[in-house]
GROMACS .gro file of C-alpha atoms in nm:
model
  340
    1MET     CA    1   0.000   0.000   0.000
    2VAL     CA    2   0.146   0.332  -0.107
    3ARG     CA    3   0.070   0.622   0.125
    4GLU     CA    4   0.086   0.967  -0.031
    5GLU     CA    5   0.223   1.253   0.170
    6ILE     CA    6  -0.014   1.547   0.158
    7ALA     CA    7   0.106   1.891   0.262
    8VAL     CA    8  -0.155   2.060   0.479
    9SER     CA    9  -0.139   2.433   0.533
   10THR     CA   10  -0.186   2.530   0.896
   11GLN     CA   11  -0.170   2.901   0.827
   12ALA     CA   12  -0.486   3.071   0.952
   13LEU     CA   13  -0.697   3.289   0.729
   14LEU     CA   14  -0.661   3.659   0.804
   15TRP     CA   15  -0.882   3.947   0.697
   16LYS     CA   16  -0.807   4.316   0.713
   17CYS     CA   17  -0.969   4.647   0.621
   18VAL     CA   18  -0.716   4.817   0.394
   19GLU     CA   19  -0.922   5.124   0.307
   20SER     CA   20  -1.218   5.300   0.465
   21ARG     CA   21  -1.372   5.633   0.380
   22ILE     CA   22  -1.696   5.831   0.406
   23ASP     CA   23  -1.773   6.000   0.074
   24SER     CA   24  -2.096   6.144   0.216
   25LYS     CA   25  -2.339   6.067   0.497
   26CYS     CA   26  -2.523   5.833   0.261
   27LEU     CA   27  -2.222   5.673   0.094
   28HIS     CA   28  -1.962   5.479   0.292
   29TYR     CA   29  -1.683   5.275   0.133
   30GLY     CA   30  -1.467   4.993   0.263
   31ARG     CA   31  -1.205   4.767   0.101
   32PHE     CA   32  -1.113   4.437   0.265
   33ILE     CA   33  -0.871   4.153   0.195
   34LEU     CA   34  -0.883   3.787   0.296
   35SER     CA   35  -0.579   3.560   0.265
   36PRO     CA   36  -0.413   3.318   0.217
   37LEU     CA   37  -0.657   3.115   0.009
   38MET     CA   38  -0.606   2.811  -0.209
   39LYS     CA   39  -0.668   2.827  -0.582
   40GLY     CA   40  -1.039   2.872  -0.655
   41GLN     CA   41  -1.140   2.960  -0.299
   42ALA     CA   42  -1.128   3.338  -0.347
   43ASP     CA   43  -1.388   3.332  -0.626
   44MET     CA   44  -1.611   3.095  -0.430
   45ILE     CA   45  -1.609   3.317  -0.121
   46GLY     CA   46  -1.629   3.641  -0.319
   47ILE     CA   47  -1.940   3.533  -0.513
   48ALA     CA   48  -2.115   3.408  -0.200
   49MET     CA   49  -2.035   3.725  -0.005
   50ARG     CA   50  -2.152   3.948  -0.290
   51ARG     CA   51  -2.487   3.770  -0.309
   52ALA     CA   52  -2.529   3.781   0.069
   53LEU     CA   53  -2.439   4.150   0.089
   54LEU     CA   54  -2.676   4.255  -0.190
   55GLY     CA   55  -2.962   4.011  -0.133
   56GLU     CA   56  -2.974   3.915   0.234
   57MET     CA   57  -2.907   4.242   0.416
   58GLU     CA   58  -3.204   4.416   0.578
   59GLY     CA   59  -3.277   4.787   0.577
   60THR     CA   60  -3.542   5.039   0.680
   61CYS     CA   61  -3.721   5.285   0.454
   62ILE     CA   62  -4.045   5.476   0.391
   63THR     CA   63  -4.293   5.255   0.204
   64ARG     CA   64  -4.615   5.461   0.196
   65VAL     CA   65  -4.721   5.827   0.216
   66LYS     CA   66  -5.065   5.976   0.280
   67PHE     CA   67  -5.148   6.334   0.181
   68GLU     CA   68  -5.451   6.540   0.274
   69ARG     CA   69  -5.678   6.649  -0.014
   70VAL     CA   70  -5.458   6.524  -0.298
   71PRO     CA   71  -5.657   6.365  -0.584
   72HIS     CA   72  -5.374   6.167  -0.749
   73GLU     CA   73  -4.998   6.109  -0.751
   74PHE     CA   74  -4.926   6.356  -1.032
   75SER     CA   75  -5.112   6.646  -0.870
   76THR     CA   76  -4.950   6.980  -0.795
   77ILE     CA   77  -5.004   7.168  -0.471
   78VAL     CA   78  -5.031   7.548  -0.474
   79GLY     CA   79  -4.734   7.704  -0.299
   80ILE     CA   80  -4.510   7.397  -0.330
   81GLU     CA   81  -4.242   7.385  -0.598
   82GLU     CA   82  -4.243   7.004  -0.636
   83SER     CA   83  -4.531   6.792  -0.758
   84VAL     CA   84  -4.667   6.512  -0.541
   85HIS     CA   85  -4.474   6.260  -0.753
   86GLU     CA   86  -4.147   6.449  -0.700
   87ILE     CA   87  -4.206   6.460  -0.324
   88LEU     CA   88  -4.260   6.083  -0.325
   89MET     CA   89  -3.933   6.033  -0.514
   90ASN     CA   90  -3.750   6.251  -0.260
   91LEU     CA   91  -3.898   6.050   0.029
   92LYS     CA   92  -3.783   5.731  -0.144
   93GLU     CA   93  -3.422   5.852  -0.110
   94ILE     CA   94  -3.442   5.916   0.266
   95VAL     CA   95  -3.202   5.681   0.448
   96LEU     CA   96  -3.318   5.551   0.786
   97ARG     CA   97  -3.164   5.329   1.052
   98SER     CA   98  -3.371   5.095   1.271
   99TYR     CA   99  -3.356   4.738   1.406
  100LEU     CA  100  -3.727   4.694   1.479
  101TYR     CA  101  -3.966   4.493   1.263
  102GLY     CA  102  -4.327   4.560   1.172
  103THR     CA  103  -4.490   4.876   1.043
  104LEU     CA  104  -4.408   5.204   1.215
  105ASP     CA  105  -4.578   5.542   1.174
  106ALA     CA  106  -4.413   5.881   1.119
  107SER     CA  107  -4.530   6.220   0.998
  108ILE     CA  108  -4.434   6.559   0.855
  109CYS     CA  109  -4.616   6.883   0.924
  110ALA     CA  110  -4.446   7.201   0.805
  111ARG     CA  111  -4.556   7.553   0.709
  112GLY     CA  112  -4.388   7.767   0.444
  113PRO     CA  113  -4.216   7.950   0.308
  114ARG     CA  114  -3.922   7.720   0.382
  115TYR     CA  115  -3.734   7.411   0.270
  116VAL     CA  116  -3.861   7.081   0.410
  117THR     CA  117  -3.586   6.825   0.476
  118ALA     CA  118  -3.550   6.488   0.645
  119GLN     CA  119  -3.497   6.672   0.972
  120ASP     CA  120  -3.869   6.764   0.968
  121ILE     CA  121  -3.980   6.399   0.985
  122ILE     CA  122  -4.132   6.315   1.324
  123LEU     CA  123  -4.006   5.962   1.387
  124PRO     CA  124  -4.070   5.700   1.657
  125PRO     CA  125  -3.780   5.666   1.908
  126SER     CA  126  -3.656   5.344   1.748
  127VAL     CA  127  -3.580   5.504   1.408
  128GLU     CA  128  -3.291   5.737   1.320
  129ILE     CA  129  -3.226   5.959   1.019
  130VAL     CA  130  -2.884   5.910   0.860
  131ASP     CA  131  -2.871   6.244   0.676
  132ALA     CA  132  -3.107   6.511   0.815
  133THR     CA  133  -3.029   6.747   0.524
  134GLN     CA  134  -3.187   6.530   0.252
  135HIS     CA  135  -3.433   6.745   0.055
  136ILE     CA  136  -3.807   6.672   0.048
  137ALA     CA  137  -3.986   6.986  -0.077
  138ASN     CA  138  -3.964   7.363  -0.118
  139LEU     CA  139  -4.262   7.557   0.021
  140THR     CA  140  -4.259   7.889  -0.165
  141GLU     CA  141  -4.571   8.033   0.003
  142PRO     CA  142  -4.725   8.025   0.353
  143VAL     CA  143  -4.896   7.688   0.297
  144ASP     CA  144  -4.906   7.373   0.507
  145LEU     CA  145  -4.752   7.043   0.403
  146CYS     CA  146  -4.884   6.755   0.615
  147MET     CA  147  -4.810   6.390   0.542
  148LYS     CA  148  -4.840   6.061   0.725
  149LEU     CA  149  -4.558   5.815   0.657
  150GLN     CA  150  -4.534   5.438   0.690
  151ILE     CA  151  -4.193   5.289   0.772
  152GLU     CA  152  -4.093   4.923   0.736
  153ARG     CA  153  -3.786   4.704   0.772
  154ASP     CA  154  -3.729   4.431   0.514
  155ARG     CA  155  -3.480   4.308   0.255
  156GLY     CA  156  -3.448   4.344  -0.120
  157TYR     CA  157  -3.661   4.569  -0.338
  158ARG     CA  158  -4.038   4.615  -0.337
  159ILE     CA  159  -4.206   4.758  -0.646
  160LYS     CA  160  -4.530   4.951  -0.599
  161THR     CA  161  -4.836   4.818  -0.779
  162SER     CA  162  -5.111   5.015  -0.950
  163ASN     CA  163  -5.381   4.857  -0.733
  164ASN     CA  164  -5.212   4.955  -0.411
  165TYR     CA  165  -5.344   5.313  -0.393
  166LYS     CA  166  -5.612   5.383  -0.134
  167ASN     CA  167  -5.769   5.688   0.038
  168GLY     CA  168  -5.502   5.935  -0.070
  169SER     CA  169  -5.229   5.692   0.041
  170TYR     CA  170  -4.951   5.629  -0.210
  171PRO     CA  171  -4.698   5.341  -0.201
  172ILE     CA  172  -4.332   5.404  -0.279
  173ASP     CA  173  -4.086   5.175  -0.454
  174ALA     CA  174  -3.899   5.057  -0.145
  175ILE     CA  175  -3.523   4.996  -0.162
  176PHE     CA  176  -3.446   4.812   0.162
  177MET     CA  177  -3.090   4.722   0.058
  178PRO     CA  178  -2.836   4.908   0.277
  179VAL     CA  179  -2.550   4.782   0.058
  180ARG     CA  180  -2.541   4.979  -0.267
  181ASN     CA  181  -2.267   4.793  -0.452
  182VAL     CA  182  -2.012   4.515  -0.404
  183ASN     CA  183  -1.706   4.426  -0.612
  184HIS     CA  184  -1.466   4.139  -0.560
  185SER     CA  185  -1.135   4.066  -0.729
  186VAL     CA  186  -0.869   3.798  -0.694
  187HIS     CA  187  -0.490   3.832  -0.683
  188SER     CA  188  -0.288   3.513  -0.737
  189TYR     CA  189   0.073   3.458  -0.629
  190GLY     CA  190   0.321   3.173  -0.596
  191ASN     CA  191   0.429   2.908  -0.845
  192GLU     CA  192   0.206   2.665  -1.032
  193ASN     CA  193   0.258   2.386  -0.778
  194LYS     CA  194   0.158   2.600  -0.481
  195LYS     CA  195  -0.051   2.889  -0.606
  196GLN     CA  196  -0.234   3.096  -0.346
  197GLU     CA  197  -0.489   3.373  -0.371
  198ILE     CA  198  -0.592   3.696  -0.200
  199LEU     CA  199  -0.955   3.805  -0.211
  200PHE     CA  200  -1.024   4.180  -0.239
  201LEU     CA  201  -1.376   4.286  -0.144
  202GLU     CA  202  -1.511   4.639  -0.199
  203ILE     CA  203  -1.836   4.742  -0.026
  204TRP     CA  204  -2.041   5.060  -0.062
  205THR     CA  205  -2.327   5.121   0.187
  206ASN     CA  206  -2.594   5.391   0.223
  207GLY     CA  207  -2.468   5.500   0.566
  208SER     CA  208  -2.728   5.312   0.772
  209LEU     CA  209  -2.444   5.075   0.858
  210THR     CA  210  -2.071   5.072   0.790
  211PRO     CA  211  -1.909   4.841   0.533
  212LYS     CA  212  -1.747   4.652   0.821
  213GLU     CA  213  -2.086   4.602   0.989
  214ALA     CA  214  -2.231   4.488   0.657
  215LEU     CA  215  -1.949   4.236   0.615
  216TYR     CA  216  -2.016   4.099   0.964
  217GLU     CA  217  -2.393   4.068   0.911
  218ALA     CA  218  -2.355   3.904   0.569
  219SER     CA  219  -2.106   3.653   0.711
  220ARG     CA  220  -2.342   3.566   0.994
  221ASN     CA  221  -2.630   3.523   0.750
  222LEU     CA  222  -2.423   3.281   0.541
  223ILE     CA  223  -2.325   3.084   0.852
  224ASP     CA  224  -2.693   3.058   0.952
  225PHE     CA  225  -2.768   2.884   0.622
  226PHE     CA  226  -2.517   2.605   0.689
  227ILE     CA  227  -2.555   2.552   1.065
  228PRO     CA  228  -2.844   2.301   1.014
  229PHE     CA  229  -2.608   2.071   0.822
  230LEU     CA  230  -2.367   2.074   1.118
  231HIS     CA  231  -2.612   2.000   1.399
  232ALA     CA  232  -2.918   1.827   1.254
  233GLU     CA  233  -2.912   1.453   1.190
  234GLU     CA  234  -2.952   1.342   0.832
  235LEU     CA  235  -3.311   1.288   0.725
  236GLU     CA  236  -3.356   0.953   0.553
  237ILE     CA  237  -3.579   0.978   0.246
  238HIS     CA  238  -3.684   0.662   0.065
  239LEU     CA  239  -3.792   0.744  -0.287
  240GLU     CA  240  -3.972   0.411  -0.327
  241ASP     CA  241  -4.205   0.504  -0.039
  242ASN     CA  242  -4.318   0.814  -0.227
  243VAL     CA  243  -4.592   0.627  -0.411
  244ASN     CA  244  -4.791   0.938  -0.498
  245GLY     CA  245  -4.500   1.090  -0.684
  246SER     CA  246  -4.536   1.418  -0.492
  247PRO     CA  247  -4.228   1.642  -0.473
  248LEU     CA  248  -4.018   1.601  -0.159
  249ALA     CA  249  -3.966   1.928   0.024
  250LEU     CA  250  -3.625   2.019   0.159
  251PHE     CA  251  -3.617   1.983   0.537
  252THR     CA  252  -3.546   2.273   0.766
  253PHE     CA  253  -3.368   2.256   1.097
  254HIS     CA  254  -3.691   2.297   1.291
  255ASP     CA  255  -3.866   2.018   1.098
  256GLU     CA  256  -3.576   1.786   1.161
  257PHE     CA  257  -3.569   1.885   1.528
  258ALA     CA  258  -3.936   1.788   1.558
  259ASN     CA  259  -3.865   1.449   1.395
  260ILE     CA  260  -3.576   1.380   1.628
  261LYS     CA  261  -3.786   1.474   1.928
  262LYS     CA  262  -4.069   1.248   1.810
  263ASN     CA  263  -3.824   0.956   1.774
  264LYS     CA  264  -3.705   1.017   2.132
  265LYS     CA  265  -3.361   1.123   2.023
  266THR     CA  266  -3.188   1.406   2.205
  267ILE     CA  267  -2.975   1.695   2.085
  268ALA     CA  268  -2.745   1.870   2.329
  269LEU     CA  269  -2.892   2.209   2.406
  270LYS     CA  270  -2.550   2.365   2.396
  271SER     CA  271  -2.522   2.267   2.028
  272ILE     CA  272  -2.827   2.472   1.929
  273PHE     CA  273  -2.717   2.831   1.869
  274ILE     CA  274  -2.955   3.127   1.895
  275ASP     CA  275  -2.857   3.207   1.535
  276GLN     CA  276  -3.076   2.914   1.435
  277SER     CA  277  -3.388   3.071   1.584
  278GLU     CA  278  -3.604   3.341   1.434
  279PHE     CA  279  -3.496   3.614   1.673
  280PRO     CA  280  -3.478   3.963   1.515
  281THR     CA  281  -3.131   4.114   1.474
  282ARG     CA  282  -3.185   4.353   1.765
  283THR     CA  283  -3.284   4.070   2.004
  284TYR     CA  284  -2.995   3.853   1.883
  285ASN     CA  285  -2.743   4.134   1.941
  286CYS     CA  286  -2.874   4.203   2.294
  287LEU     CA  287  -2.849   3.833   2.387
  288LYS     CA  288  -2.501   3.803   2.238
  289LYS     CA  289  -2.378   4.106   2.434
  290SER     CA  290  -2.495   3.927   2.751
  291ASN     CA  291  -2.292   3.616   2.656
  292ILE     CA  292  -2.599   3.416   2.556
  293TYR     CA  293  -2.498   3.216   2.249
  294THR     CA  294  -2.684   2.884   2.270
  295LEU     CA  295  -3.026   2.754   2.367
  296LEU     CA  296  -2.871   2.620   2.688
  297ASP     CA  297  -2.744   2.969   2.778
  298LEU     CA  298  -3.090   3.110   2.715
  299LEU     CA  299  -3.272   2.846   2.919
  300ASN     CA  300  -3.034   2.904   3.210
  301ASN     CA  301  -3.189   3.251   3.242
  302GLY     CA  302  -3.536   3.338   3.363
  303GLN     CA  303  -3.771   3.600   3.222
  304GLU     CA  304  -3.669   3.845   3.494
  305ASP     CA  305  -3.300   3.796   3.407
  306LEU     CA  306  -3.368   3.881   3.042
  307LEU     CA  307  -3.546   4.201   3.141
  308LYS     CA  308  -3.226   4.312   3.317
  309ILE     CA  309  -3.039   4.308   2.984
  310GLU     CA  310  -2.967   4.657   2.855
  311HIS     CA  311  -3.222   4.783   2.599
  312PHE     CA  312  -3.435   4.468   2.645
  313ARG     CA  313  -3.812   4.513   2.665
  314ILE     CA  314  -4.109   4.304   2.774
  315GLU     CA  315  -4.208   4.269   2.405
  316ASP     CA  316  -3.871   4.106   2.333
  317VAL     CA  317  -3.922   3.854   2.613
  318LYS     CA  318  -4.271   3.767   2.486
  319GLN     CA  319  -4.131   3.711   2.138
  320ILE     CA  320  -3.862   3.478   2.277
  321LEU     CA  321  -4.126   3.283   2.471
  322ASP     CA  322  -4.335   3.238   2.157
  323ILE     CA  323  -4.038   3.115   1.950
  324LEU     CA  324  -3.919   2.872   2.221
  325GLN     CA  325  -4.269   2.728   2.257
  326LYS     CA  326  -4.337   2.709   1.882
  327HIS     CA  327  -4.011   2.553   1.762
  328PHE     CA  328  -3.860   2.378   2.065
  329GLY     CA  329  -4.150   2.309   2.303
  330PHE     CA  330  -3.975   2.483   2.594
  331TYR     CA  331  -4.110   2.736   2.840
  332LEU     CA  332  -3.887   2.997   3.002
  333PRO     CA  333  -3.959   3.026   3.377
  334LYS     CA  334  -3.989   3.365   3.545
  335ASN     CA  335  -3.693   3.302   3.773
  336LYS     CA  336  -3.354   3.154   3.688
  337VAL     CA  337  -3.334   2.774   3.674
  338SER     CA  338  -3.005   2.599   3.591
  339ILE     CA  339  -3.025   2.326   3.327
  340TYR     CA  340  -2.746   2.073   3.297
   0.00000   0.00000   0.00000
């Protein structure tokens, strides 16, 4: 038997931010490198990161506007330089920062003559304006401009539809993507027998988060996709048993967890990370800052302990209780109980 000697590289991967700048409040740039990589790895990582940065990142923006006494979107208002359509386009460009989900309400009520900017938006406490100088309208006469705004957090791009107009309320094409553009390039070095690569990654964001924060969030989102393969047992599917010929759905971690539980198999609680649950980003970050990384860590705390976490609210605790009950069948006691 001939045993081949295989050289294994023990050199750890290193990443570094080599350039960072703020071109404007709504345009941040960062350039990162990752090395050393084997031949082909840089492209694989670069493509995955680009897709995650552009498609999986969440953002907050204005999705609907309601005017008073405006017959249609292309109306003009006496004493206001912009048409209703132009005001909607200006509101579409407003960059907001928030980590709360659901629909939030905001408003604008201004009297001319004056310029109306993003600073005039009356927001809920959980939402911030990135650039308060962004232009909305120019009131040339002493008239009132009053609008009710709807704010949402989501991902991707939502196109308004013609049947979505109601009671003077107008939808806006919503661009939730906080990452505006991503480029990746590969630099190769070394000889043909031992060629290595460096991945260069360029990220532009709208200012609601930094390129470094975007890189972190995208990496965590990619990890979340693959964690089920690491911790869930393989689901055995017998094609011959599928007599009806119906398509077999891909299993999720929670479905597999339910099967394992039903078959009286156990999974160590410390192997189930809170990344695998449906906690919002804000809740996840609060738990992580309190050194709660796994389901075991979470269950070793009571409801009262969670309420002591900075910026944690009773609504967050209720949401955690619902998710634990729905997906894992656990109930979090009011007081701390150690689980071993």
